Short mmCIF file of C-alpha atoms in Angstrom, two decimals:
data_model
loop_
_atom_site.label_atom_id
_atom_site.label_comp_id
_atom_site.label_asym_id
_atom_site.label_seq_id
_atom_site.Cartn_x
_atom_site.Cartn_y
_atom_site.Cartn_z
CA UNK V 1 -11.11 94.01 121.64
CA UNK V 2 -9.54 93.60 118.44
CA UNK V 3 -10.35 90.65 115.76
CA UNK V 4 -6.81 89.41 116.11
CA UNK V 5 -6.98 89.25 120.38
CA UNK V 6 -10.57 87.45 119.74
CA UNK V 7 -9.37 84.64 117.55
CA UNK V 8 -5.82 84.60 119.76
CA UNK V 9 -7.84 83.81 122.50
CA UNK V 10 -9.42 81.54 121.19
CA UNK V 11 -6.80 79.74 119.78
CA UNK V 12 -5.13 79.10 123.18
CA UNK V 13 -8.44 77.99 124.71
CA UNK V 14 -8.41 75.24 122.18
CA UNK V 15 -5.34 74.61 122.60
CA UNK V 16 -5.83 74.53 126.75
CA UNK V 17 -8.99 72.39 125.76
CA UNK V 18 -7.21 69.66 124.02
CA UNK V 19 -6.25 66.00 124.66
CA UNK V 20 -2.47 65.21 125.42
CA UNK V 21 -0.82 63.84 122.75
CA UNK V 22 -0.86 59.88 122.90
CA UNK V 23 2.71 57.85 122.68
CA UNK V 24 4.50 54.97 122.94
CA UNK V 25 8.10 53.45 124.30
CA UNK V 26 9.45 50.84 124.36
CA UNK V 27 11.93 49.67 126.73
CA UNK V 28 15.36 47.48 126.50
CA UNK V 29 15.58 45.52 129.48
CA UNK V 30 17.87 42.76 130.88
CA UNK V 31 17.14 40.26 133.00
CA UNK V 32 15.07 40.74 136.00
CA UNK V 33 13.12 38.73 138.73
CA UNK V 34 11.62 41.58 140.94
CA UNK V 35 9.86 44.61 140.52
CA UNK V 36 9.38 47.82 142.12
CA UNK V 37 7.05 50.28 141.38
CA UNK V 38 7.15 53.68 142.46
CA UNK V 39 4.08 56.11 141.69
CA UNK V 40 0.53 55.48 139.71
CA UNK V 41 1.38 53.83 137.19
CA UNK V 42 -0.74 51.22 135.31
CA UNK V 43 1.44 48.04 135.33
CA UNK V 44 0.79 44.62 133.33
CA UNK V 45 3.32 41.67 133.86
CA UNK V 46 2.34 38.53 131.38
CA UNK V 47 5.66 35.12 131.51
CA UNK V 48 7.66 34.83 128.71
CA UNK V 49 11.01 33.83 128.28
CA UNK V 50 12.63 36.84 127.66
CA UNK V 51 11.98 40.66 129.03
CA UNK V 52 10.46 43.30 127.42
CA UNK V 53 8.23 46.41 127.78
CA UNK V 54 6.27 48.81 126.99
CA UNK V 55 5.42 52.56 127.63
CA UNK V 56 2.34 54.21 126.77
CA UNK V 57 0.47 57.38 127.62
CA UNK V 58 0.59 61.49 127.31
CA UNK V 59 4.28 61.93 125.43
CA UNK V 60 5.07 64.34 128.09
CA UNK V 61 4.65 61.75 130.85
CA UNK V 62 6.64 59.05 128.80
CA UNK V 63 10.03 61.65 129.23
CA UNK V 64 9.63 61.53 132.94
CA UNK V 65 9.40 57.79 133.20
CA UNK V 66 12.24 55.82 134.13
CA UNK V 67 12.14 51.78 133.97
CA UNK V 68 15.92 50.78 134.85
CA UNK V 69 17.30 47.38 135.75
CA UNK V 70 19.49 47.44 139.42
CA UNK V 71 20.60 44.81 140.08
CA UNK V 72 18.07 42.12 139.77
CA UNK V 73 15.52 44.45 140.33
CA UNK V 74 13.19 46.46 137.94
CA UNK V 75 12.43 49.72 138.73
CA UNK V 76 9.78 52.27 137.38
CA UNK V 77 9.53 55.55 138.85
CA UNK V 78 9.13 59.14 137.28
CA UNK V 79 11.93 61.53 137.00
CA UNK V 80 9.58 64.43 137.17
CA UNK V 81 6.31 65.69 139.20
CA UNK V 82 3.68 64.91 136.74
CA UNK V 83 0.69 62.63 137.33
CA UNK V 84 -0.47 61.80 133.68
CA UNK V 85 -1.35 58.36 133.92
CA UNK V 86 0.95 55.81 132.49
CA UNK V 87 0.64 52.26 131.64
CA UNK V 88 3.42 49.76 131.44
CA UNK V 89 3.63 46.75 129.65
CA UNK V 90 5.38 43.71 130.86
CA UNK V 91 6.58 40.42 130.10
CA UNK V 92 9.59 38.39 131.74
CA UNK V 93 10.18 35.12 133.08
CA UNK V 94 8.09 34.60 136.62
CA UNK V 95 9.36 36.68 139.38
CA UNK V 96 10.18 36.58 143.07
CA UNK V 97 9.48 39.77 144.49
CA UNK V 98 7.11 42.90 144.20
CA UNK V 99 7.14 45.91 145.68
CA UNK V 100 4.50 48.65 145.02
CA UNK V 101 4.93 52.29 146.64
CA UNK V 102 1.89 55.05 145.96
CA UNK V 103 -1.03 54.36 144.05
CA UNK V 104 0.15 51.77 141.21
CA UNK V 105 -2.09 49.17 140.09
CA UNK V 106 0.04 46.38 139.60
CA UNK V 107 -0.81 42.65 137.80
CA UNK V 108 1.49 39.96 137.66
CA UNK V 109 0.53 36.78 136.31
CA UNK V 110 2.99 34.66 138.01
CA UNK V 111 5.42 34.26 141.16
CA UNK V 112 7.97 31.56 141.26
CA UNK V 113 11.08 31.03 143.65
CA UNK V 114 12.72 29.44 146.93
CA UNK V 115 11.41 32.56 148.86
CA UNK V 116 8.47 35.28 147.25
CA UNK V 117 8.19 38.74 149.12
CA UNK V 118 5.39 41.09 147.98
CA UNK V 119 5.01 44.70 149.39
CA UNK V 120 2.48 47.52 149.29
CA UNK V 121 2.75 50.55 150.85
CA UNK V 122 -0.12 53.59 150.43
CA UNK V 123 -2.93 53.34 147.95
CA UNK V 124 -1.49 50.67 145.70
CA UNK V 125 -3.07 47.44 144.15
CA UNK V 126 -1.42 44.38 143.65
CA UNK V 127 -2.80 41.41 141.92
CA UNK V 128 -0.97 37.91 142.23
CA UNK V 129 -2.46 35.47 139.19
CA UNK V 130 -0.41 32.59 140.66
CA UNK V 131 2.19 31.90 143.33
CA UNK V 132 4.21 28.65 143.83
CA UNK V 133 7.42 28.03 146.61
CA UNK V 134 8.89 27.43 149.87
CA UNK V 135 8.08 30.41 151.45
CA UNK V 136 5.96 34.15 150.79
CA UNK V 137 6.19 36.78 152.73
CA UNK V 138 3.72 39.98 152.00
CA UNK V 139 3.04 42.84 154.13
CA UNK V 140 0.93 45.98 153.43
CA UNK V 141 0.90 49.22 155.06
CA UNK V 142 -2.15 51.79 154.56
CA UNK V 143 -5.13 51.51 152.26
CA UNK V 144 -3.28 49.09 150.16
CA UNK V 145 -4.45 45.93 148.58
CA UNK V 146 -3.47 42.62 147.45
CA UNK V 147 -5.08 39.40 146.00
CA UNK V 148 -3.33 35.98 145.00
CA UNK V 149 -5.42 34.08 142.63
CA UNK V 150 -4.05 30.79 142.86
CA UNK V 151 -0.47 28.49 143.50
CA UNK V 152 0.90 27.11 146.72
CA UNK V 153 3.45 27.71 148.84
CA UNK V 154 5.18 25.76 152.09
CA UNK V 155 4.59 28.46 154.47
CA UNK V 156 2.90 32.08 153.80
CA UNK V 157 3.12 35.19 156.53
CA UNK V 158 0.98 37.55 155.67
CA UNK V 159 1.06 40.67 157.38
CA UNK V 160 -2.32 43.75 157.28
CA UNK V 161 -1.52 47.01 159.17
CA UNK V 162 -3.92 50.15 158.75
CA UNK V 163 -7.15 49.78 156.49
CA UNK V 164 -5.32 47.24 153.87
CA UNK V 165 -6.60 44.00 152.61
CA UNK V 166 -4.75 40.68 152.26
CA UNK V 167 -7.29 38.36 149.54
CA UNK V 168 -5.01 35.41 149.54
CA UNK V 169 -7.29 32.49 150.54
CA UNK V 170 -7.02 30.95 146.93
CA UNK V 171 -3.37 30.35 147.62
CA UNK V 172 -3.04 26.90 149.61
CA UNK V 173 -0.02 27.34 152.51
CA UNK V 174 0.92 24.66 154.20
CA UNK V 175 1.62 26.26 157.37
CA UNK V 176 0.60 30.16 157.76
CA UNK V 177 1.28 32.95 160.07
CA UNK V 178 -1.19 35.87 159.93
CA UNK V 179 -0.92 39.63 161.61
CA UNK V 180 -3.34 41.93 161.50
CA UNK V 181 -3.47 45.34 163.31
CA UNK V 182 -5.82 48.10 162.12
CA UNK V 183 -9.65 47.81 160.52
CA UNK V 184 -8.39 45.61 157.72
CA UNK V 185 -9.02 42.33 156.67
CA UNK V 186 -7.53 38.81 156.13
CA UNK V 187 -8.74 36.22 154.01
CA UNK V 188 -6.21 33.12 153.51
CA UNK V 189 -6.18 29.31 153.79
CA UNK V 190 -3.97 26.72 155.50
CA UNK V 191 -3.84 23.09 155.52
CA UNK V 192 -1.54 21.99 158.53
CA UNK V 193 -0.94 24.89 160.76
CA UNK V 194 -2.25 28.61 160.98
CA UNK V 195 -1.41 30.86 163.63
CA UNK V 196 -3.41 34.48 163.84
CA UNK V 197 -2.64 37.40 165.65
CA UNK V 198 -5.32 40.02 165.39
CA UNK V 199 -5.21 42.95 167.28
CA UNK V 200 -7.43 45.56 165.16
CA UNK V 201 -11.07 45.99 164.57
CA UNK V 202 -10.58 44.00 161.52
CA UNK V 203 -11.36 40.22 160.46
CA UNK V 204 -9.41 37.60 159.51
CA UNK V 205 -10.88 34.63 158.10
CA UNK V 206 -8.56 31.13 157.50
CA UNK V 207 -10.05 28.30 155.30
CA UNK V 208 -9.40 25.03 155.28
CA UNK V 209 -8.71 23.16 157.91
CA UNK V 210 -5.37 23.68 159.62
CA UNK V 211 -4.65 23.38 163.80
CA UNK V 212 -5.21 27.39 164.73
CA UNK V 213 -3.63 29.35 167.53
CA UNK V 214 -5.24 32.75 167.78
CA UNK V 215 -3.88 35.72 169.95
CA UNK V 216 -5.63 39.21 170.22
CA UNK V 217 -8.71 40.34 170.60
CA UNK V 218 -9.89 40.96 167.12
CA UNK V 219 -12.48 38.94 165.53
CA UNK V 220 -10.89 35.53 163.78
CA UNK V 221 -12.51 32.73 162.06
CA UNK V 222 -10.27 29.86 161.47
CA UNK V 223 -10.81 26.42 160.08
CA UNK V 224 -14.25 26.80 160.35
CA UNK V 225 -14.49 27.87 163.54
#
């Protein structure tokens, strides 16, 4: 083997061998009050007044994101097959609605609205800092997770099916309706009425101290008892 095919070699190991190329994007948005997230992606919403955001990871990756407005929705997805991670940026006025599909790790600081519906389907993550309105609806489907941190809300449904798990008991409901089917688990909190249907090997578990109706045979704690 030649000189020249030793240090060629080389050259492309190294070049194998090193670290993508960091980058960042930003991104014009218009108004939006709901988000969907499609993919792993790393995904940050702070309030402001106004949108904005911003892209950051391997400068490969960044071509193959797309973060359009439809409608009233936001949605990030990639264009491409890569998995680079990538971390988005956020800040907009509080939103209604989240959907998360895949294995995104999503935190938003705040909910607001006459009706809040939260999804998350697969391996996803979704953290709630605050929720406040009439109604919230959230189901999950898989391994997924969610957690509300704090707010209140007239009347919450919260829905578990598979291995997911609902961490919502620092959000006061007035009135609540819980499912659960699968080996998940349900933590919420009521104050008037709570009704739980549990038909996994899962638990749910309802503080406060609300009038409970419980159907299925999984095991349920509610109000204390």
């Amino acid at each position: 083997m030649s000189i020249r095919t030793v240090f060629a070699a080389l050259a492309l190991a190294l070049l194998a061998a090193a670290p993508a190329q960091a980058a960042e994007r930003r991104v014009d948005l218009s108004s939006f009050d709901k988000l969907r997230v499609e993919g792993p992606f790393h995904v940050t919403l702070t309030t402001a007044l106004s949108p904005r955001g911003l892209l950051a990871g391997d400068a490969k990756a960044l071509r193959q994101v797309e973060a359009l407005v439809m409608g009233s929705t936001l949605v990030v997805r990639r264009s491409g097959s890569g998995d680079a991670p990538v971390t988005l940026t956020l800040a907009a006025p509080p939103l209604s609605g989240v959907t998360v599909i895949g294995g995104a790790q999503v935190t938003v600081q705040a909910l607001k609205g006459d009706a809040l519906v939260l999804s998350v389907t697969g391996t996803g993550e979704l953290r709630i800092g605050r929720a406040d309105g009439d109604q919230l609806a959230a189901t999950l489907l898989g391994p997924a997770r969610l957690s509300i941190d704090g707010g209140r809300v007239g009347k919450a449904r919260l829905s578990a099916i598979g291995p997911a798990t609902i961490a919502a008991d620092a959000l006061e409901a007035g009135d609540l309706v819980a499912t659960l089917d699968g080996p998940g688990e349900i933590a919420a909190r009521a104050r008037y009425t709570a009704a739980v249907a549990n038909g996994g090997l899962g638990r749910v578990t309802v503080a406060g101290t609300p009038k409970c109706r419980v159907t299925g045979g999984g095991p349920v704690r509610c109000g204390g008892k």
